[in-house]
C-alpha positions as a LaTeX table, in Angstrom:
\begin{tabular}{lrrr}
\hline
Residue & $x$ (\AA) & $y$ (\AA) & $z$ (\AA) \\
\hline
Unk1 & 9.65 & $-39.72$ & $-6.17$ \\
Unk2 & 7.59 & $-36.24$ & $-7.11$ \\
Unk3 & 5.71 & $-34.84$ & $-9.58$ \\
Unk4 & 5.32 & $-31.15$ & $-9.89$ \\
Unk5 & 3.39 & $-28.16$ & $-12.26$ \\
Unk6 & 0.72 & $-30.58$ & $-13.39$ \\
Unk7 & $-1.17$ & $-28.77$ & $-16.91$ \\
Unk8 & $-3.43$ & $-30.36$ & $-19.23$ \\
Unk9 & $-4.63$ & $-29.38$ & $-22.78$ \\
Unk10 & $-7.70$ & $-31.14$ & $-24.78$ \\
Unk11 & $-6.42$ & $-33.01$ & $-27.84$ \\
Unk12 & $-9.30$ & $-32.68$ & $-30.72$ \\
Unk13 & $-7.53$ & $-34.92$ & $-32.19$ \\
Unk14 & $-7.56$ & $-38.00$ & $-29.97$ \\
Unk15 & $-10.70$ & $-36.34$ & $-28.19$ \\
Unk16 & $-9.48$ & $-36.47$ & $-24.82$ \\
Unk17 & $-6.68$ & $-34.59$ & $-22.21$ \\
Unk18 & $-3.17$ & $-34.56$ & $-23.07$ \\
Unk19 & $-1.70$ & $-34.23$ & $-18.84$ \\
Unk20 & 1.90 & $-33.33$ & $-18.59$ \\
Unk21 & 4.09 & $-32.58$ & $-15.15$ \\
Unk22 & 7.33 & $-33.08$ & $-13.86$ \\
Unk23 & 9.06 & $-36.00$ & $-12.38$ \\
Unk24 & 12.36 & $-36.24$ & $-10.84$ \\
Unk25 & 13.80 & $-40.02$ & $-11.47$ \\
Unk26 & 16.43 & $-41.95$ & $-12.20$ \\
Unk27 & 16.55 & $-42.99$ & $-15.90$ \\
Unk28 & 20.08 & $-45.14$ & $-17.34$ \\
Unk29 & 21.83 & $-43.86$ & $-14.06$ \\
Unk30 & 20.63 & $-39.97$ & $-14.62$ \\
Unk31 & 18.96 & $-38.38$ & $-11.82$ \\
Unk32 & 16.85 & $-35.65$ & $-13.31$ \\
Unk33 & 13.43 & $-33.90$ & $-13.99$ \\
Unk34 & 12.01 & $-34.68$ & $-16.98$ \\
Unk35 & 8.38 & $-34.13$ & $-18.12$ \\
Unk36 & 6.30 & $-36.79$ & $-18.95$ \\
Unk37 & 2.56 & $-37.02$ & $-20.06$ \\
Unk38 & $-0.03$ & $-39.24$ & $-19.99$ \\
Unk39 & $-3.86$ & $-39.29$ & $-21.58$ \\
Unk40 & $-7.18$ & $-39.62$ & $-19.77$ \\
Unk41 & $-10.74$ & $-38.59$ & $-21.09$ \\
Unk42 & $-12.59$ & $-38.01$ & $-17.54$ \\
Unk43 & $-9.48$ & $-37.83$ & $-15.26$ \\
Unk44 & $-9.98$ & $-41.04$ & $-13.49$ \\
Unk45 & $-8.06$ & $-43.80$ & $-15.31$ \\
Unk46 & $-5.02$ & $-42.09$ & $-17.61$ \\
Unk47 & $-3.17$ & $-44.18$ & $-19.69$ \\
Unk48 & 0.35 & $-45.13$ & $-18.12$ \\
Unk49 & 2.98 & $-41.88$ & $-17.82$ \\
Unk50 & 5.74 & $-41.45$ & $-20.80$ \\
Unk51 & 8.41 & $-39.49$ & $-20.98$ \\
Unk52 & 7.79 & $-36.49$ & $-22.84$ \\
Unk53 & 10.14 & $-34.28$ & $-23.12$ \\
Unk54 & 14.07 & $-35.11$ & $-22.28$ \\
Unk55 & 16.70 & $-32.52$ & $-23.40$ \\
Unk56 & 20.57 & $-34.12$ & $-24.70$ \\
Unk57 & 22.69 & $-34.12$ & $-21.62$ \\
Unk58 & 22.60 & $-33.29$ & $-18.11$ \\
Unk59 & 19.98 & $-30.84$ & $-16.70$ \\
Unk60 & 16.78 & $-30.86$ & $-15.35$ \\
Unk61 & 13.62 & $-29.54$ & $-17.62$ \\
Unk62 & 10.65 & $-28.61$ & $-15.25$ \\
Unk63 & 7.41 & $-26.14$ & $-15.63$ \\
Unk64 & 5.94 & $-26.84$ & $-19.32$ \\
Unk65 & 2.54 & $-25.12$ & $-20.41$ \\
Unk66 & 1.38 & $-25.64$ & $-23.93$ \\
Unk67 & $-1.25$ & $-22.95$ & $-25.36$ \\
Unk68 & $-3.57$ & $-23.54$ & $-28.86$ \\
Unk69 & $-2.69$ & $-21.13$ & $-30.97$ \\
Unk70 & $-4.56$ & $-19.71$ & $-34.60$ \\
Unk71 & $-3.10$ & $-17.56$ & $-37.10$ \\
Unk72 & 0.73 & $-18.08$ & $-36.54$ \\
Unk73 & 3.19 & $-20.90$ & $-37.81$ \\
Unk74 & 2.13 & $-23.73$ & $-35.77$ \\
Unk75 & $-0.96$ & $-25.23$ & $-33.86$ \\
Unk76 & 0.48 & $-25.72$ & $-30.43$ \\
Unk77 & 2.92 & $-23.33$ & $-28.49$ \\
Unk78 & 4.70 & $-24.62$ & $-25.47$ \\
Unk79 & 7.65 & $-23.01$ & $-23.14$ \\
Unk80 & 9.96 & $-24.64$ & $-21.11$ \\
Unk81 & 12.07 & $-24.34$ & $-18.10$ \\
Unk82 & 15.34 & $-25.60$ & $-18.50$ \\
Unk83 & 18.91 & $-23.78$ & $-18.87$ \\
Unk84 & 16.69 & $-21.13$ & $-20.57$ \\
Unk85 & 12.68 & $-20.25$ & $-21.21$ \\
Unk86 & 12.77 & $-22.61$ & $-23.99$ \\
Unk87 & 9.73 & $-21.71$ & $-26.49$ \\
Unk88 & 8.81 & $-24.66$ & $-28.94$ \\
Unk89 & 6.18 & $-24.84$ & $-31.85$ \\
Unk90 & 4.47 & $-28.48$ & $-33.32$ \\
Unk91 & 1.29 & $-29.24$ & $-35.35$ \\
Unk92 & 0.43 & $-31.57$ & $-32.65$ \\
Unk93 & 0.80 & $-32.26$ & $-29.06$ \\
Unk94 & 3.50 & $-35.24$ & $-29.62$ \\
Unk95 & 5.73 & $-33.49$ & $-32.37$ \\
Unk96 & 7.83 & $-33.00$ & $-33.66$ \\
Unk97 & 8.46 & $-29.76$ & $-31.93$ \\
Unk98 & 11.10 & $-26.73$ & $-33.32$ \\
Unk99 & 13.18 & $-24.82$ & $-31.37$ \\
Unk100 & 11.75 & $-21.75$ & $-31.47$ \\
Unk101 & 13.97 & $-19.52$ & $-29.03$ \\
Unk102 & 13.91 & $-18.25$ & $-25.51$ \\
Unk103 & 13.97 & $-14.93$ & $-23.97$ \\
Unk104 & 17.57 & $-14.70$ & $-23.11$ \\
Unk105 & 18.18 & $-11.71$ & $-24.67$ \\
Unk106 & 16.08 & $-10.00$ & $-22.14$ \\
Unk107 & 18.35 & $-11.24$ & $-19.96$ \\
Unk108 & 16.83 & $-13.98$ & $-18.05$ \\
Unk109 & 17.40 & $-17.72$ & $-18.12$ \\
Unk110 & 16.05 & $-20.51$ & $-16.38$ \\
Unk111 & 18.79 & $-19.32$ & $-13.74$ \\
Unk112 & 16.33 & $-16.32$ & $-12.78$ \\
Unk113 & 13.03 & $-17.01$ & $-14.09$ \\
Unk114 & 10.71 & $-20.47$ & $-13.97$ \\
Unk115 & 6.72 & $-21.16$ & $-14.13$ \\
Unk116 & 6.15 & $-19.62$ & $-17.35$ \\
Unk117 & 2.39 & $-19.46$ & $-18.38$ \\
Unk118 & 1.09 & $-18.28$ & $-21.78$ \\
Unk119 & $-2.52$ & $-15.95$ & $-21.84$ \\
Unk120 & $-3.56$ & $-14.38$ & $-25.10$ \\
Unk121 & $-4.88$ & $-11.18$ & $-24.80$ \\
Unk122 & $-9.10$ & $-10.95$ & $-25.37$ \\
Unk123 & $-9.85$ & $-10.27$ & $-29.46$ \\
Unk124 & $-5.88$ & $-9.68$ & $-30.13$ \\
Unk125 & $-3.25$ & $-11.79$ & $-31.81$ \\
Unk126 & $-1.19$ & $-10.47$ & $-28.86$ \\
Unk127 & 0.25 & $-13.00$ & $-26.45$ \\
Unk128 & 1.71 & $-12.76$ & $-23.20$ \\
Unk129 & 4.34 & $-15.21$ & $-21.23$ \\
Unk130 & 4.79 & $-14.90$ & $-17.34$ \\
Unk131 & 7.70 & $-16.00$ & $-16.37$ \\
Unk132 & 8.28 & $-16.03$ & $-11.93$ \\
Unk133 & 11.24 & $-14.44$ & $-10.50$ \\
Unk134 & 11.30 & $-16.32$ & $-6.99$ \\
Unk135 & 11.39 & $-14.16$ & $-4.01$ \\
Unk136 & 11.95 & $-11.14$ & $-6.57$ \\
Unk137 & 8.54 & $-10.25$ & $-7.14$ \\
Unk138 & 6.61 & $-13.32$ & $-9.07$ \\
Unk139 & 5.31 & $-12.92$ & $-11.90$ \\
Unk140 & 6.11 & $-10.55$ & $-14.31$ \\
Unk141 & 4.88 & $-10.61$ & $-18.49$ \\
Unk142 & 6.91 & $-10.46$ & $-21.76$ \\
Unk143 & 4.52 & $-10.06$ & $-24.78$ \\
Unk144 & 4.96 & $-11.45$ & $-28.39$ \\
Unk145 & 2.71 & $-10.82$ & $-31.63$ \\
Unk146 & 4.89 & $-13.38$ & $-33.70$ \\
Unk147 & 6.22 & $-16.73$ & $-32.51$ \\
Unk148 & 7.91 & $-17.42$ & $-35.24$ \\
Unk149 & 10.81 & $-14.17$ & $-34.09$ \\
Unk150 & 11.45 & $-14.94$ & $-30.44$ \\
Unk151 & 13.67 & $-11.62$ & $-30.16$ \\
Unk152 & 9.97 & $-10.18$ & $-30.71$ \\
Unk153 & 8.95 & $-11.41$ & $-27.32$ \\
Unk154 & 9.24 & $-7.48$ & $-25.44$ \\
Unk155 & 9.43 & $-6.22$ & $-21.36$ \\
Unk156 & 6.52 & $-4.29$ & $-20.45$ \\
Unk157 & 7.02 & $-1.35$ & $-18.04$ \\
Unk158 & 6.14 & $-2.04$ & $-14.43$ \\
Unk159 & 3.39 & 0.45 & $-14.67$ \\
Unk160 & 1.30 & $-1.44$ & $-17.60$ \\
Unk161 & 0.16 & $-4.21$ & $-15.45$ \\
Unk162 & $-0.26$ & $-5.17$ & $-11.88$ \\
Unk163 & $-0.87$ & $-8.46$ & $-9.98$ \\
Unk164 & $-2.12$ & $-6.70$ & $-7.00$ \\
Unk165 & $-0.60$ & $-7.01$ & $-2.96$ \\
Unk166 & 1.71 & $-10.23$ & $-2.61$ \\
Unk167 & 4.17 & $-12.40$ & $-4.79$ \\
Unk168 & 2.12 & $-13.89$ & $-7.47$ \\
Unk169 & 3.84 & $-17.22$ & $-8.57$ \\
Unk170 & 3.23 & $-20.39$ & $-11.10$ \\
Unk171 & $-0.52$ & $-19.64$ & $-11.17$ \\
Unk172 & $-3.05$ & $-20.17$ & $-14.55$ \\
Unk173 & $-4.66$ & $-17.73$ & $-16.78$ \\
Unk174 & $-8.19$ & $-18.34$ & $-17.37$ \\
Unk175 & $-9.55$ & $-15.85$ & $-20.12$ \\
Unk176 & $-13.64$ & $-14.86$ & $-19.29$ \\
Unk177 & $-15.78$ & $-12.26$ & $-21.30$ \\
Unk178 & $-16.92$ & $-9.32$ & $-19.63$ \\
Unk179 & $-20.30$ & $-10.34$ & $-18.90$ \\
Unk180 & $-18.61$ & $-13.24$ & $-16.59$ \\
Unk181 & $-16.59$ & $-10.52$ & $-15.23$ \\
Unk182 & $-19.71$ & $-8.92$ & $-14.28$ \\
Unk183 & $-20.98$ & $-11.61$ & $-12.73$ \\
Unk184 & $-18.19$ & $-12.35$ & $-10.42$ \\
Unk185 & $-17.96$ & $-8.52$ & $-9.22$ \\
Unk186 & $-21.87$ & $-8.75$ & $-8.87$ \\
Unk187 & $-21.28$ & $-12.06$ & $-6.45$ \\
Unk188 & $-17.86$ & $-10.87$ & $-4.66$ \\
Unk189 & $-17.60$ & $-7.27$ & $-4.99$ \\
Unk190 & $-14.61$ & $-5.25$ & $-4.07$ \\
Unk191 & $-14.18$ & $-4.51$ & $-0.54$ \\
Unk192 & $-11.95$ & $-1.53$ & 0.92 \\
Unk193 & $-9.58$ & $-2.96$ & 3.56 \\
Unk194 & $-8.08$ & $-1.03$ & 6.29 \\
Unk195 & $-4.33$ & $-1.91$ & 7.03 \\
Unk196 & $-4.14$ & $-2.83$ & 10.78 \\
Unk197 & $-2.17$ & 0.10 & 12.94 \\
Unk198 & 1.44 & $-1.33$ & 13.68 \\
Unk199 & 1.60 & $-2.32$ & 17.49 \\
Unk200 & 4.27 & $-0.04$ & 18.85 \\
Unk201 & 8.00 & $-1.49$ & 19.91 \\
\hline
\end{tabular}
């Protein structure tokens, strides 16, 4: 009846887009979200949705992103929400996928945190995961330089990075060089805003 937190990834290997969301629906009398994926090569016609990822047991799995990773243990990187940030690593987009952790011992589960998105910093192996805190403040980054030790993943201070004014939730990262940023100051430069006065009681 829904389907939520659509991604896609290309697949070089079947040369076309690997689409993945979130579906609450019964399956063998179980009521849940899963994630399931279908393919499509100019986002038109897509071949007919699968279940892709279903965990043992009760509980719903929602908010999947899958990044393309070089120069660490496995291709593809994906995280998870389900009772945890669930981080998984395959050689390709259908598996077989290995546990690789969560970030529990940071002290969040999927309890507190949901939406996470992957970004790898410009020229770095450096990665970063934003996880959401609803109605706490959005987004907020853990960083990693090694998959394959999840307790690597780290907290950055609140004054290393900012999102700007306003909760920040289940967004994308799109990475540009700095020409493109350039650009896009040159066509929408920054403008100074003046806070309206507050209108008296």
């Amino acid at each position: 009846g829904c389907a939520w937190a659509p991604e896609a990834i290309y697949d070089e290997s079947k040369s076309d887009y690997f689409v993945y969301w979130a579906t609450i629906s019964p399956i063998d009398g179980v009521n849940e979200a899963r994630i399931f994926a279908a393919r499509t090569k100019d986002f038109r016609s897509f071949t007919p949705p699968e279940i892709y990822i279903e965990r043992k047991g009760p509980g719903d799995i929602i908010d999947t992103q899958i990044i393309a990773v070089k120069g660490q243990k496995h291709r593809y990187y994906r995280a998870s929400r389900d009772t945890q940030i669930t981080i998984e690593g395959a050689d390709s987009l259908t598996g077989a996928w290995e546990r690789i952790g969560d970030i529990a011992h940071l002290g969040y589960t999927g309890r507190q945190v949901e939406g996470p998105a992957f970004l790898q910093f410009n020229q770095e192996q450096k990665w970063a995961l934003l996880v959401d805190k609803p109605g706490k403040g959005g987004y907020f980054p853990v960083v990693i330089t090694n998959f394959s030790d999840p307790h690597g993943f780290k907290l950055l201070p609140a004054d290393a990075y900012a999102f700007g004014a306003g909760e920040k939730r289940h967004g994308g990262i799109l990475n540009i060089t700095r020409s493109e940023l350039a650009a896009l100051r040159a066509k929408w430069p920054t403008r100074t805003t003046t806070a309206a006065p507050s209108s008296s009681p």
